[in-house]
Amino acid sequence: MKRLLMFLVVCLSLSIVGNAQTKRPVKRTAKAVTKTSKEPSANGKFKFYPDGFFHETDKKDYVIITAPGKSVSDIKSSIMSSLSSMYTNPSKVISTLGDNIININAYASDVIVKDEFISFKHYSFIYNIKIEIKAGRIKVDAPSFSKITERDVPILPGNSATEKYIDTYTLYEELTKAGEQYQAKAEEIFNSHISKIVSGLSSNSDW
């Protein structure tokens, strides 16, 4: 009887040892952590159409800039600083309404000059841009024009310059006829506000 019990104990011990040797530790794989971008960015830019400036893809009359983690006051301060560098006398151009609205009312003189062979046509604008601010977001409205001036300056001496007011559609037609570079120049003028805001927010490392 004792031998039988000894035999059973030995068999049980061997079984436990065998299981212990074959059991392998389970490897745990670390889950990949996806980091979200914290850099400010715009969801597009403005394009010039016959009826004015609109978002390049969905033709909304605004562009959204995201600024993750930034407060209204921080965004406002950065925008005021960035846009002020674009104007000679910013205090006469940039105004604020409350804590979350910035208005730009500016005159851009002779920003586009088109060669007509016997004369040069100069285009100037009086325009408005409204900017609204929320925490982490900026809405930049498309520019609206209160006045567009076309000044025709003859090349030959003795001929006087003429000036007239035109609408947005006429400006679009004139620039399109002259070549894509003129339309692109008009777009560049107003998209520079967007790029200036984004670069200003990106460069402020204290936030």
Short mmCIF file of C-alpha atoms in Angstrom, two decimals:
data_model
loop_
_atom_site.label_atom_id
_atom_site.label_comp_id
_atom_site.label_asym_id
_atom_site.label_seq_id
_atom_site.Cartn_x
_atom_site.Cartn_y
_atom_site.Cartn_z
CA MET A 1 0.00 0.00 0.00
CA LYS A 2 2.81 2.37 0.89
CA ARG A 3 4.47 1.64 -2.43
CA LEU A 4 1.25 2.44 -4.30
CA LEU A 5 0.93 5.78 -2.48
CA MET A 6 4.56 6.62 -3.20
CA PHE A 7 4.01 5.80 -6.87
CA LEU A 8 0.96 8.11 -7.07
CA VAL A 9 2.85 10.96 -5.36
CA VAL A 10 5.76 10.65 -7.81
CA CYS A 11 3.38 10.65 -10.82
CA LEU A 12 1.58 13.75 -9.51
CA SER A 13 4.87 15.58 -8.94
CA LEU A 14 6.09 14.78 -12.45
CA SER A 15 2.80 16.05 -13.91
CA ILE A 16 3.08 19.37 -12.04
CA VAL A 17 6.70 19.86 -13.12
CA GLY A 18 5.85 19.08 -16.73
CA ASN A 19 3.02 21.60 -16.79
CA ALA A 20 5.23 24.24 -15.21
CA GLN A 21 7.91 23.75 -17.87
CA THR A 22 5.49 23.91 -20.82
CA LYS A 23 3.58 26.96 -19.64
CA ARG A 24 4.89 30.01 -21.47
CA PRO A 25 4.46 33.60 -20.37
CA VAL A 26 1.95 35.61 -22.43
CA LYS A 27 3.55 38.50 -24.24
CA ARG A 28 1.67 41.74 -23.98
CA THR A 29 2.00 44.07 -26.91
CA ALA A 30 1.87 47.76 -26.21
CA LYS A 31 -0.95 49.57 -27.95
CA ALA A 32 0.12 52.22 -30.39
CA VAL A 33 -0.76 55.69 -29.16
CA THR A 34 -1.92 58.04 -31.87
CA LYS A 35 -0.94 61.60 -31.13
CA THR A 36 -3.25 64.33 -32.39
CA SER A 37 -1.72 67.35 -34.06
CA LYS A 38 -1.55 70.43 -31.89
CA GLU A 39 -0.42 72.75 -34.65
CA PRO A 40 -2.82 75.49 -35.81
CA SER A 41 -4.10 74.99 -39.36
CA ALA A 42 -6.68 76.32 -41.83
CA ASN A 43 -9.25 74.14 -43.57
CA GLY A 44 -8.56 75.81 -46.92
CA LYS A 45 -8.19 79.20 -48.53
CA PHE A 46 -10.15 81.76 -50.54
CA LYS A 47 -10.67 81.57 -54.29
CA PHE A 48 -11.87 84.42 -56.51
CA TYR A 49 -15.17 83.71 -58.30
CA PRO A 50 -17.29 86.03 -60.48
CA ASP A 51 -19.48 86.88 -57.48
CA GLY A 52 -16.62 87.38 -55.01
CA PHE A 53 -14.30 85.45 -52.72
CA PHE A 54 -15.36 82.09 -51.28
CA HIS A 55 -13.82 78.90 -49.86
CA GLU A 56 -11.90 77.10 -52.61
CA THR A 57 -13.81 73.79 -52.38
CA ASP A 58 -17.28 74.20 -50.85
CA LYS A 59 -17.79 77.92 -51.71
CA LYS A 60 -18.66 78.87 -48.15
CA ASP A 61 -18.05 82.53 -47.42
CA TYR A 62 -15.54 81.81 -44.67
CA VAL A 63 -12.44 79.78 -43.76
CA ILE A 64 -11.98 78.04 -40.40
CA ILE A 65 -8.64 78.02 -38.59
CA THR A 66 -8.20 75.54 -35.73
CA ALA A 67 -5.91 76.41 -32.83
CA PRO A 68 -6.07 73.48 -30.36
CA GLY A 69 -5.62 74.31 -26.72
CA LYS A 70 -5.61 78.07 -27.17
CA SER A 71 -7.97 80.39 -25.33
CA VAL A 72 -9.98 83.26 -26.80
CA SER A 73 -7.73 85.89 -25.23
CA ASP A 74 -4.54 84.18 -26.42
CA ILE A 75 -5.88 83.84 -29.96
CA LYS A 76 -7.06 87.45 -30.06
CA SER A 77 -3.71 88.73 -28.84
CA SER A 78 -1.83 86.67 -31.43
CA ILE A 79 -4.10 87.76 -34.30
CA MET A 80 -3.83 91.44 -33.38
CA SER A 81 -0.05 91.15 -33.29
CA SER A 82 0.19 89.20 -36.57
CA LEU A 83 -2.17 91.38 -38.60
CA SER A 84 -0.77 94.65 -37.28
CA SER A 85 2.51 93.88 -39.05
CA MET A 86 0.66 93.86 -42.39
CA TYR A 87 -0.39 97.52 -42.24
CA THR A 88 1.44 100.82 -42.02
CA ASN A 89 -1.10 102.29 -39.62
CA PRO A 90 -2.87 99.29 -38.02
CA SER A 91 -4.80 101.35 -35.45
CA LYS A 92 -6.80 102.93 -38.30
CA VAL A 93 -7.41 99.59 -40.00
CA ILE A 94 -8.01 97.02 -37.25
CA SER A 95 -10.75 97.35 -34.64
CA THR A 96 -12.32 95.00 -32.10
CA LEU A 97 -15.88 94.38 -30.95
CA GLY A 98 -16.02 92.77 -27.53
CA ASP A 99 -13.61 89.96 -26.77
CA ASN A 100 -14.18 87.75 -29.79
CA ILE A 101 -14.60 89.87 -32.95
CA ILE A 102 -11.89 91.61 -34.98
CA ASN A 103 -12.73 93.82 -37.97
CA ILE A 104 -10.39 94.89 -40.74
CA ASN A 105 -11.40 97.88 -42.87
CA ALA A 106 -8.58 98.72 -45.24
CA TYR A 107 -7.68 100.39 -48.50
CA ALA A 108 -5.32 98.53 -50.83
CA SER A 109 -3.92 100.93 -53.42
CA ASP A 110 -2.72 99.79 -56.86
CA VAL A 111 -2.36 96.20 -55.71
CA ILE A 112 -2.86 94.85 -59.23
CA VAL A 113 -1.40 96.53 -62.30
CA LYS A 114 -2.35 95.15 -65.69
CA ASP A 115 -0.40 95.96 -68.86
CA GLU A 116 -2.76 97.02 -71.68
CA PHE A 117 0.10 97.82 -74.15
CA ILE A 118 -1.03 101.44 -74.58
CA SER A 119 -1.84 101.96 -70.93
CA PHE A 120 -1.63 100.40 -67.48
CA LYS A 121 -4.75 99.58 -65.53
CA HIS A 122 -4.42 99.92 -61.76
CA TYR A 123 -6.90 98.23 -59.43
CA SER A 124 -7.49 99.39 -55.85
CA PHE A 125 -9.90 98.11 -53.20
CA ILE A 126 -11.64 99.20 -50.05
CA TYR A 127 -12.42 95.96 -48.27
CA ASN A 128 -13.67 94.52 -45.02
CA ILE A 129 -12.74 91.24 -43.29
CA LYS A 130 -14.53 90.03 -40.16
CA ILE A 131 -12.81 87.55 -37.83
CA GLU A 132 -14.68 85.71 -35.07
CA ILE A 133 -12.91 83.85 -32.27
CA LYS A 134 -13.86 80.89 -30.08
CA ALA A 135 -11.62 78.80 -27.85
CA GLY A 136 -9.48 76.79 -30.25
CA ARG A 137 -11.20 78.10 -33.42
CA ILE A 138 -11.15 81.16 -35.67
CA LYS A 139 -13.65 82.00 -38.41
CA VAL A 140 -12.29 84.31 -41.11
CA ASP A 141 -15.03 85.74 -43.32
CA ALA A 142 -14.38 86.23 -47.02
CA PRO A 143 -13.45 89.82 -47.89
CA SER A 144 -16.26 92.10 -49.00
CA PHE A 145 -15.65 95.18 -51.14
CA SER A 146 -17.22 98.57 -50.56
CA LYS A 147 -15.37 100.10 -53.52
CA ILE A 148 -13.25 98.81 -56.41
CA THR A 149 -11.43 101.40 -58.51
CA GLU A 150 -10.01 100.90 -62.00
CA ARG A 151 -7.54 103.62 -63.00
CA ASP A 152 -6.38 103.66 -66.62
CA VAL A 153 -2.97 105.35 -66.96
CA PRO A 154 -1.86 105.94 -70.61
CA ILE A 155 1.73 105.24 -71.58
CA LEU A 156 1.96 108.04 -74.18
CA PRO A 157 2.55 111.55 -72.79
CA GLY A 158 -0.17 114.13 -73.14
CA ASN A 159 -2.99 111.70 -72.38
CA SER A 160 -4.64 111.98 -68.98
CA ALA A 161 -5.53 109.10 -66.73
CA THR A 162 -9.14 108.07 -66.26
CA GLU A 163 -10.75 106.46 -63.25
CA LYS A 164 -13.98 104.56 -62.69
CA TYR A 165 -15.65 102.32 -60.14
CA ILE A 166 -16.39 98.74 -61.08
CA ASP A 167 -18.14 95.80 -59.43
CA THR A 168 -16.73 92.42 -58.40
CA TYR A 169 -17.95 90.67 -61.56
CA THR A 170 -16.23 93.22 -63.83
CA LEU A 171 -13.00 92.89 -61.85
CA TYR A 172 -13.15 89.11 -62.17
CA GLU A 173 -13.73 89.35 -65.94
CA GLU A 174 -10.88 91.81 -66.41
CA LEU A 175 -8.39 89.77 -64.40
CA THR A 176 -9.43 86.47 -65.99
CA LYS A 177 -9.00 87.89 -69.50
CA ALA A 178 -5.54 89.16 -68.62
CA GLY A 179 -4.28 85.79 -67.34
CA GLU A 180 -4.34 83.45 -64.37
CA GLN A 181 -1.50 85.28 -62.64
CA TYR A 182 -3.71 88.34 -62.09
CA GLN A 183 -6.51 86.32 -60.53
CA ALA A 184 -3.92 84.53 -58.39
CA LYS A 185 -2.55 87.92 -57.26
CA ALA A 186 -6.00 88.97 -56.04
CA GLU A 187 -6.37 85.69 -54.13
CA GLU A 188 -2.89 86.00 -52.64
CA ILE A 189 -3.73 89.39 -51.13
CA PHE A 190 -6.50 87.98 -48.96
CA ASN A 191 -5.11 84.50 -48.32
CA SER A 192 -2.07 86.19 -46.82
CA HIS A 193 -4.28 87.14 -43.85
CA ILE A 194 -4.99 83.45 -43.22
CA SER A 195 -1.36 82.37 -43.50
CA LYS A 196 -0.29 85.27 -41.26
CA ILE A 197 -2.76 84.23 -38.54
CA VAL A 198 -1.70 80.56 -38.71
CA SER A 199 2.02 81.33 -38.63
CA GLY A 200 1.53 83.73 -35.71
CA LEU A 201 -0.31 81.11 -33.69
CA SER A 202 2.27 78.44 -34.54
CA SER A 203 5.25 80.57 -33.54
CA ASN A 204 3.95 81.34 -30.05
CA SER A 205 5.61 78.58 -28.04
CA ASP A 206 4.55 79.99 -24.66
CA TRP A 207 0.97 78.72 -25.05
#
